[in-house]
Every structure is written in structure tokens, then in C-alpha cells.
PDB file of C-alpha atoms in Angstrom:
ATOM      1  CA  UNK A   1     -46.430 121.510 -74.621  1.00 88.00           C
ATOM      2  CA  UNK A   2     -48.054 121.317 -71.065  1.00 93.00           C
ATOM      3  CA  UNK A   3     -45.260 121.776 -68.432  1.00 95.00           C
ATOM      4  CA  UNK A   4     -46.503 121.903 -64.520  1.00 96.00           C
ATOM      5  CA  UNK A   5     -44.408 123.632 -62.285  1.00 96.00           C
ATOM      6  CA  UNK A   6     -43.592 124.126 -58.140  1.00 95.00           C
ATOM      7  CA  UNK A   7     -45.535 122.514 -55.827  1.00 95.00           C
ATOM      8  CA  UNK A   8     -48.704 124.621 -56.939  1.00 95.00           C
ATOM      9  CA  UNK A   9     -48.654 122.905 -60.493  1.00 96.00           C
ATOM     10  CA  UNK A  10     -48.497 125.837 -61.863  1.00 96.00           C
ATOM     11  CA  UNK A  11     -49.530 126.159 -65.821  1.00 97.00           C
ATOM     12  CA  UNK A  12     -47.416 126.992 -68.741  1.00 96.00           C
ATOM     13  CA  UNK A  13     -47.955 126.104 -72.354  1.00 94.00           C
ATOM     14  CA  UNK A  14     -45.311 126.512 -74.605  1.00 94.00           C
ATOM     15  CA  UNK A  15     -43.638 125.425 -77.896  1.00 93.00           C
ATOM     16  CA  UNK A  16     -41.735 122.573 -78.085  1.00 90.00           C
ATOM     17  CA  UNK A  17     -39.519 123.162 -80.093  1.00 92.00           C
ATOM     18  CA  UNK A  18     -38.673 126.643 -78.736  1.00 94.00           C
ATOM     19  CA  UNK A  19     -37.513 124.462 -75.205  1.00 93.00           C
ATOM     20  CA  UNK A  20     -35.439 121.978 -77.183  1.00 92.00           C
ATOM     21  CA  UNK A  21     -33.815 124.496 -79.299  1.00 93.00           C
ATOM     22  CA  UNK A  22     -32.350 126.596 -75.944  1.00 94.00           C
ATOM     23  CA  UNK A  23     -31.682 123.121 -74.002  1.00 93.00           C
ATOM     24  CA  UNK A  24     -31.112 119.839 -73.861  1.00 92.00           C
ATOM     25  CA  UNK A  25     -32.706 119.010 -70.983  1.00 93.00           C
ATOM     26  CA  UNK A  26     -35.832 119.642 -72.725  1.00 91.00           C
ATOM     27  CA  UNK A  27     -34.906 117.457 -75.663  1.00 89.00           C
ATOM     28  CA  UNK A  28     -34.044 114.932 -73.138  1.00 88.00           C
ATOM     29  CA  UNK A  29     -37.490 115.344 -71.868  1.00 85.00           C
ATOM     30  CA  UNK A  30     -39.435 114.774 -75.056  1.00 83.00           C
ATOM     31  CA  UNK A  31     -37.442 112.327 -76.281  1.00 78.00           C
ATOM     32  CA  UNK A  32     -39.414 109.226 -76.882  1.00 63.00           C
ATOM     33  CA  UNK A  33     -39.121 105.801 -79.139  1.00 45.00           C
ATOM     34  CA  UNK A  34     -43.005 105.742 -79.620  1.00 52.00           C
ATOM     35  CA  UNK A  35     -44.899 107.929 -82.557  1.00 52.00           C
ATOM     36  CA  UNK A  36     -46.324 109.960 -80.133  1.00 56.00           C
ATOM     37  CA  UNK A  37     -43.859 112.173 -77.950  1.00 60.00           C
ATOM     38  CA  UNK A  38     -45.217 113.352 -74.374  1.00 63.00           C
ATOM     39  CA  UNK A  39     -47.121 116.511 -74.302  1.00 76.00           C
ATOM     40  CA  UNK A  40     -46.488 117.375 -70.516  1.00 88.00           C
ATOM     41  CA  UNK A  41     -43.667 117.729 -68.277  1.00 91.00           C
ATOM     42  CA  UNK A  42     -43.752 118.625 -64.569  1.00 93.00           C
ATOM     43  CA  UNK A  43     -40.976 120.061 -62.842  1.00 93.00           C
ATOM     44  CA  UNK A  44     -43.048 120.151 -59.483  1.00 94.00           C
ATOM     45  CA  UNK A  45     -39.523 120.685 -57.679  1.00 92.00           C
ATOM     46  CA  UNK A  46     -39.139 124.132 -59.441  1.00 94.00           C
ATOM     47  CA  UNK A  47     -39.517 127.416 -58.438  1.00 95.00           C
ATOM     48  CA  UNK A  48     -42.643 128.663 -60.396  1.00 97.00           C
ATOM     49  CA  UNK A  49     -41.089 132.562 -60.335  1.00 96.00           C
ATOM     50  CA  UNK A  50     -37.527 131.784 -61.718  1.00 97.00           C
ATOM     51  CA  UNK A  51     -39.855 129.609 -64.342  1.00 97.00           C
ATOM     52  CA  UNK A  52     -41.790 133.379 -65.090  1.00 97.00           C
ATOM     53  CA  UNK A  53     -37.866 134.618 -66.086  1.00 98.00           C
ATOM     54  CA  UNK A  54     -37.375 131.721 -67.760  1.00 98.00           C
ATOM     55  CA  UNK A  55     -40.651 131.884 -70.613  1.00 97.00           C
ATOM     56  CA  UNK A  56     -40.020 135.283 -70.433  1.00 97.00           C
ATOM     57  CA  UNK A  57     -36.314 135.496 -71.342  1.00 97.00           C
ATOM     58  CA  UNK A  58     -37.845 132.286 -74.007  1.00 96.00           C
ATOM     59  CA  UNK A  59     -40.027 134.303 -76.143  1.00 96.00           C
ATOM     60  CA  UNK A  60     -38.452 138.013 -75.841  1.00 96.00           C
ATOM     61  CA  UNK A  61     -34.807 137.199 -75.550  1.00 94.00           C
ATOM     62  CA  UNK A  62     -34.611 139.581 -71.847  1.00 95.00           C
ATOM     63  CA  UNK A  63     -34.801 139.944 -68.801  1.00 97.00           C
ATOM     64  CA  UNK A  64     -35.879 142.743 -66.985  1.00 97.00           C
ATOM     65  CA  UNK A  65     -32.591 145.576 -65.480  1.00 98.00           C
ATOM     66  CA  UNK A  66     -33.337 145.583 -61.554  1.00 98.00           C
ATOM     67  CA  UNK A  67     -32.167 148.986 -61.685  1.00 97.00           C
ATOM     68  CA  UNK A  68     -35.515 150.145 -63.811  1.00 98.00           C
ATOM     69  CA  UNK A  69     -37.249 148.549 -61.015  1.00 97.00           C
ATOM     70  CA  UNK A  70     -38.924 151.179 -58.037  1.00 97.00           C
ATOM     71  CA  UNK A  71     -37.051 150.247 -54.487  1.00 97.00           C
ATOM     72  CA  UNK A  72     -39.686 148.011 -52.907  1.00 96.00           C
ATOM     73  CA  UNK A  73     -39.937 146.006 -56.047  1.00 97.00           C
ATOM     74  CA  UNK A  74     -35.991 145.511 -56.356  1.00 98.00           C
ATOM     75  CA  UNK A  75     -34.362 142.674 -53.815  1.00 97.00           C
ATOM     76  CA  UNK A  76     -38.032 140.554 -54.206  1.00 97.00           C
ATOM     77  CA  UNK A  77     -36.672 140.605 -58.447  1.00 97.00           C
ATOM     78  CA  UNK A  78     -33.169 139.756 -56.620  1.00 97.00           C
ATOM     79  CA  UNK A  79     -34.412 136.469 -55.379  1.00 96.00           C
ATOM     80  CA  UNK A  80     -36.092 135.448 -58.298  1.00 97.00           C
ATOM     81  CA  UNK A  81     -33.426 135.925 -60.540  1.00 97.00           C
ATOM     82  CA  UNK A  82     -30.717 133.505 -58.082  1.00 97.00           C
ATOM     83  CA  UNK A  83     -33.709 131.014 -57.740  1.00 96.00           C
ATOM     84  CA  UNK A  84     -33.717 131.500 -61.790  1.00 97.00           C
ATOM     85  CA  UNK A  85     -29.894 130.601 -61.900  1.00 97.00           C
ATOM     86  CA  UNK A  86     -30.790 127.155 -59.658  1.00 96.00           C
ATOM     87  CA  UNK A  87     -33.153 126.280 -62.749  1.00 96.00           C
ATOM     88  CA  UNK A  88     -30.954 127.188 -65.384  1.00 96.00           C
ATOM     89  CA  UNK A  89     -27.764 125.306 -63.485  1.00 96.00           C
ATOM     90  CA  UNK A  90     -30.074 122.434 -63.379  1.00 94.00           C
ATOM     91  CA  UNK A  91     -31.858 122.695 -66.809  1.00 95.00           C
ATOM     92  CA  UNK A  92     -28.240 123.812 -68.888  1.00 94.00           C
ATOM     93  CA  UNK A  93     -28.947 127.157 -70.022  1.00 96.00           C
ATOM     94  CA  UNK A  94     -25.755 129.031 -69.053  1.00 95.00           C
ATOM     95  CA  UNK A  95     -26.300 131.979 -71.279  1.00 95.00           C
ATOM     96  CA  UNK A  96     -29.163 132.339 -69.027  1.00 97.00           C
ATOM     97  CA  UNK A  97     -27.156 132.048 -65.606  1.00 97.00           C
ATOM     98  CA  UNK A  98     -25.042 134.504 -66.398  1.00 97.00           C
ATOM     99  CA  UNK A  99     -27.713 136.712 -66.608  1.00 97.00           C
ATOM    100  CA  UNK A 100     -29.556 136.001 -64.042  1.00 97.00           C
ATOM    101  CA  UNK A 101     -25.994 136.488 -61.906  1.00 97.00           C
ATOM    102  CA  UNK A 102     -25.599 139.849 -62.691  1.00 97.00           C
ATOM    103  CA  UNK A 103     -29.087 141.159 -61.862  1.00 98.00           C
ATOM    104  CA  UNK A 104     -29.202 139.456 -58.704  1.00 97.00           C
ATOM    105  CA  UNK A 105     -25.508 140.978 -57.808  1.00 97.00           C
ATOM    106  CA  UNK A 106     -26.963 144.691 -58.887  1.00 97.00           C
ATOM    107  CA  UNK A 107     -30.642 143.992 -57.036  1.00 97.00           C
ATOM    108  CA  UNK A 108     -28.050 143.635 -53.628  1.00 96.00           C
ATOM    109  CA  UNK A 109     -25.849 146.424 -54.552  1.00 97.00           C
ATOM    110  CA  UNK A 110     -28.819 148.253 -54.780  1.00 97.00           C
ATOM    111  CA  UNK A 111     -30.654 147.294 -51.707  1.00 97.00           C
ATOM    112  CA  UNK A 112     -28.013 147.427 -49.895  1.00 95.00           C
ATOM    113  CA  UNK A 113     -29.944 144.380 -48.818  1.00 95.00           C
ATOM    114  CA  UNK A 114     -28.132 140.322 -48.729  1.00 95.00           C
ATOM    115  CA  UNK A 115     -29.268 136.662 -48.998  1.00 95.00           C
ATOM    116  CA  UNK A 116     -29.642 135.108 -45.385  1.00 94.00           C
ATOM    117  CA  UNK A 117     -28.991 131.289 -44.448  1.00 95.00           C
ATOM    118  CA  UNK A 118     -32.405 130.405 -45.767  1.00 95.00           C
ATOM    119  CA  UNK A 119     -30.997 131.681 -48.621  1.00 95.00           C
ATOM    120  CA  UNK A 120     -28.175 130.324 -48.491  1.00 97.00           C
ATOM    121  CA  UNK A 121     -28.653 126.997 -47.983  1.00 96.00           C
ATOM    122  CA  UNK A 122     -30.949 125.697 -51.028  1.00 94.00           C
ATOM    123  CA  UNK A 123     -27.604 127.154 -53.153  1.00 96.00           C
ATOM    124  CA  UNK A 124     -25.208 125.052 -51.840  1.00 97.00           C
ATOM    125  CA  UNK A 125     -28.001 122.070 -51.440  1.00 96.00           C
ATOM    126  CA  UNK A 126     -28.673 122.098 -54.809  1.00 94.00           C
ATOM    127  CA  UNK A 127     -25.456 123.654 -57.463  1.00 96.00           C
ATOM    128  CA  UNK A 128     -21.919 122.168 -57.515  1.00 95.00           C
ATOM    129  CA  UNK A 129     -18.877 122.722 -55.728  1.00 94.00           C
ATOM    130  CA  UNK A 130     -17.379 125.365 -57.434  1.00 92.00           C
ATOM    131  CA  UNK A 131     -20.204 126.828 -58.994  1.00 96.00           C
ATOM    132  CA  UNK A 132     -19.388 130.432 -59.417  1.00 96.00           C
ATOM    133  CA  UNK A 133     -22.869 131.400 -57.546  1.00 97.00           C
ATOM    134  CA  UNK A 134     -21.599 128.988 -54.396  1.00 97.00           C
ATOM    135  CA  UNK A 135     -18.651 131.477 -54.672  1.00 97.00           C
ATOM    136  CA  UNK A 136     -20.623 134.616 -54.815  1.00 97.00           C
ATOM    137  CA  UNK A 137     -23.118 133.889 -51.757  1.00 97.00           C
ATOM    138  CA  UNK A 138     -19.909 132.723 -49.819  1.00 97.00           C
ATOM    139  CA  UNK A 139     -18.298 135.945 -50.237  1.00 96.00           C
ATOM    140  CA  UNK A 140     -20.786 137.747 -49.135  1.00 96.00           C
ATOM    141  CA  UNK A 141     -21.367 136.104 -46.314  1.00 96.00           C
ATOM    142  CA  UNK A 142     -17.805 135.924 -45.094  1.00 95.00           C
ATOM    143  CA  UNK A 143     -18.020 139.966 -46.091  1.00 94.00           C
ATOM    144  CA  UNK A 144     -20.614 140.104 -43.463  1.00 94.00           C
ATOM    145  CA  UNK A 145     -18.963 138.257 -40.843  1.00 94.00           C
ATOM    146  CA  UNK A 146     -16.088 140.373 -40.943  1.00 92.00           C
ATOM    147  CA  UNK A 147     -17.951 144.002 -41.077  1.00 92.00           C
ATOM    148  CA  UNK A 148     -17.573 145.536 -37.966  1.00 90.00           C
ATOM    149  CA  UNK A 149     -21.187 147.417 -38.838  1.00 90.00           C
ATOM    150  CA  UNK A 150     -22.867 144.628 -39.886  1.00 86.00           C
ATOM    151  CA  UNK A 151     -25.006 142.762 -36.746  1.00 86.00           C
ATOM    152  CA  UNK A 152     -23.558 139.323 -38.598  1.00 85.00           C
ATOM    153  CA  UNK A 153     -21.344 137.185 -37.487  1.00 90.00           C
ATOM    154  CA  UNK A 154     -20.528 133.416 -37.832  1.00 93.00           C
ATOM    155  CA  UNK A 155     -23.381 132.808 -36.051  1.00 95.00           C
ATOM    156  CA  UNK A 156     -25.509 134.036 -38.002  1.00 95.00           C
ATOM    157  CA  UNK A 157     -24.766 131.343 -40.951  1.00 97.00           C
ATOM    158  CA  UNK A 158     -25.179 128.287 -38.459  1.00 96.00           C
ATOM    159  CA  UNK A 159     -27.937 126.680 -40.680  1.00 96.00           C
ATOM    160  CA  UNK A 160     -25.242 126.881 -43.117  1.00 97.00           C
ATOM    161  CA  UNK A 161     -22.374 125.798 -41.589  1.00 97.00           C
ATOM    162  CA  UNK A 162     -24.445 122.855 -40.172  1.00 96.00           C
ATOM    163  CA  UNK A 163     -25.675 121.602 -43.458  1.00 96.00           C
ATOM    164  CA  UNK A 164     -23.025 121.985 -45.779  1.00 96.00           C
ATOM    165  CA  UNK A 165     -19.017 121.592 -45.142  1.00 97.00           C
ATOM    166  CA  UNK A 166     -18.445 123.333 -48.169  1.00 97.00           C
ATOM    167  CA  UNK A 167     -20.168 126.268 -47.061  1.00 98.00           C
ATOM    168  CA  UNK A 168     -17.898 126.905 -44.223  1.00 97.00           C
ATOM    169  CA  UNK A 169     -14.468 126.007 -46.180  1.00 97.00           C
ATOM    170  CA  UNK A 170     -15.229 128.808 -49.173  1.00 97.00           C
ATOM    171  CA  UNK A 171     -16.146 131.378 -46.386  1.00 97.00           C
ATOM    172  CA  UNK A 172     -13.079 130.728 -44.875  1.00 95.00           C
ATOM    173  CA  UNK A 173     -11.184 130.234 -47.965  1.00 95.00           C
ATOM    174  CA  UNK A 174     -13.097 133.975 -48.578  1.00 95.00           C
ATOM    175  CA  UNK A 175     -11.819 135.617 -45.522  1.00 93.00           C
ATOM    176  CA  UNK A 176      -8.322 134.374 -45.653  1.00 91.00           C
ATOM    177  CA  UNK A 177      -8.635 135.849 -49.523  1.00 91.00           C
ATOM    178  CA  UNK A 178     -10.127 139.160 -48.527  1.00 89.00           C
ATOM    179  CA  UNK A 179      -8.130 140.158 -45.277  1.00 84.00           C
ATOM    180  CA  UNK A 180      -4.659 140.470 -46.965  1.00 81.00           C
ATOM    181  CA  UNK A 181      -1.207 138.385 -46.140  1.00 79.00           C
ATOM    182  CA  UNK A 182      -1.469 139.740 -42.009  1.00 83.00           C
ATOM    183  CA  UNK A 183      -1.074 137.050 -39.755  1.00 85.00           C
ATOM    184  CA  UNK A 184      -2.940 136.583 -36.807  1.00 84.00           C
ATOM    185  CA  UNK A 185      -1.857 136.756 -33.297  1.00 88.00           C
ATOM    186  CA  UNK A 186       0.022 133.653 -31.660  1.00 87.00           C
ATOM    187  CA  UNK A 187      -3.047 132.387 -29.361  1.00 88.00           C
ATOM    188  CA  UNK A 188       0.043 130.756 -27.793  1.00 86.00           C
ATOM    189  CA  UNK A 189       2.275 133.377 -26.787  1.00 90.00           C
ATOM    190  CA  UNK A 190       1.304 135.762 -24.103  1.00 86.00           C
ATOM    191  CA  UNK A 191      -0.588 135.670 -20.988  1.00 82.00           C
ATOM    192  CA  UNK A 192      -2.967 132.493 -21.319  1.00 86.00           C
ATOM    193  CA  UNK A 193      -5.694 133.594 -18.887  1.00 87.00           C
ATOM    194  CA  UNK A 194      -8.313 134.168 -21.752  1.00 86.00           C
ATOM    195  CA  UNK A 195      -8.174 129.553 -22.185  1.00 87.00           C
ATOM    196  CA  UNK A 196      -8.579 129.417 -18.180  1.00 89.00           C
ATOM    197  CA  UNK A 197     -11.252 129.011 -16.649  1.00 88.00           C
ATOM    198  CA  UNK A 198     -11.592 131.608 -14.557  1.00 88.00           C
ATOM    199  CA  UNK A 199     -13.820 134.867 -15.355  1.00 83.00           C
ATOM    200  CA  UNK A 200     -12.331 138.316 -16.893  1.00 82.00           C
ATOM    201  CA  UNK A 201     -11.208 140.550 -13.901  1.00 81.00           C
ATOM    202  CA  UNK A 202     -10.438 137.685 -11.618  1.00 86.00           C
ATOM    203  CA  UNK A 203      -8.529 136.504 -10.011  1.00 88.00           C
ATOM    204  CA  UNK A 204      -5.680 133.872 -12.304  1.00 89.00           C
ATOM    205  CA  UNK A 205      -4.803 131.619  -9.015  1.00 84.00           C
ATOM    206  CA  UNK A 206      -2.490 129.412 -11.788  1.00 84.00           C
ATOM    207  CA  UNK A 207       1.124 130.512 -10.775  1.00 61.00           C
TER     208      UNK A 207
END
């Protein structure tokens, strides 16, 4: 069967039975009342790099381990595994989703790099609420925001906050869960100058 993936229409010729064995997505795509079943499937919204990893897993039963890769290759592979997760979420392949997210987490850990708003936004655009990968990236963002040694703050994720209320809720909940039972200082107590219009250090004219 011919498959065309991504806007570049990258081409694969794969065994129909193998595809249908692993996911009902392809069973539905190839179902037909006609005697001749479809010989071509177009997946133009999917990522070819992610699909290449899917093909490797279909035919070899495994993915490469990011730990075995040179440092300059780790992040690109981790990012591809994140895209593979999204692909598998769409086509209903839970086992490969678990493998992909494990490689993504390991790649982030070993490189010291994390997904930015440009990578997080598509995750929230394409995955359902309570998705494990949403939980992962929202916790990563929360940690970045709270890390005193990080250059990121909440404004770094403005793109995601603007596009997804779910992301905002998930990040706030992650911060609350991660910060423990400590209660914030009561903003209604003490001096109110930090809420006044006058600048810091200027004389407050409110009696």
C-alpha cells in the first residue's frame, strides 16, 4: 500500500496487513465495500520524521535508544519521538505512545533541554484533555517558571497561555502540586504601596 505523509508527500510502500494488525485506524482507512480496496492513503497533516519512526517500529519491533546516540543527535531524536507520540495518539497505538514518551523524557533529561512554547502549543492543539503528554509538558513548563536559575518565566509561555486555557490550568495546578502546602503571603496585609501608582522609593501621599 502506498502512503503519502506530510506536506512534502513523502512516500512509503508498506504492507497493508501489517498496518491493519497494529491499529484499527488503518483498518478503517482501507475498508471498502468495493472489491478493490484503496491502494493509497494520504496523511498530509502528519510529520514524516515521526512516521519514519513508526515504520521502524512496525518492521523491527523497536526504536533506537536515545542514550546510545551522540549528544548532538539526542535532542532531534527526542523531538521526533514527541511527534511520534502525537501521531500514535491520532491513530490509536497506545503501546508505541508509551515507548515514544519514554524516549522523549530521556532525551530531555540527557540533553538538559526542554520543549519551548513552539513545541508545546501543537501538543495542546492536537491532544485531548488529561493526555499524559499534556501532563508532562505542563509540569516541565511549571518547573521552568519556578526555577530561580532559569531564564524562563510565565511570559515565556505567552503563546501557549493565549491559545489554550487548558495549558494555563495545567501549569497552575502543577505549580500548586509541586510547591507543597506552603501558603502564599496574604496580599491584603501589610503596606499597600506595591499596589499604588507611585514608583518604588517615591513618597506615598496616601495617609
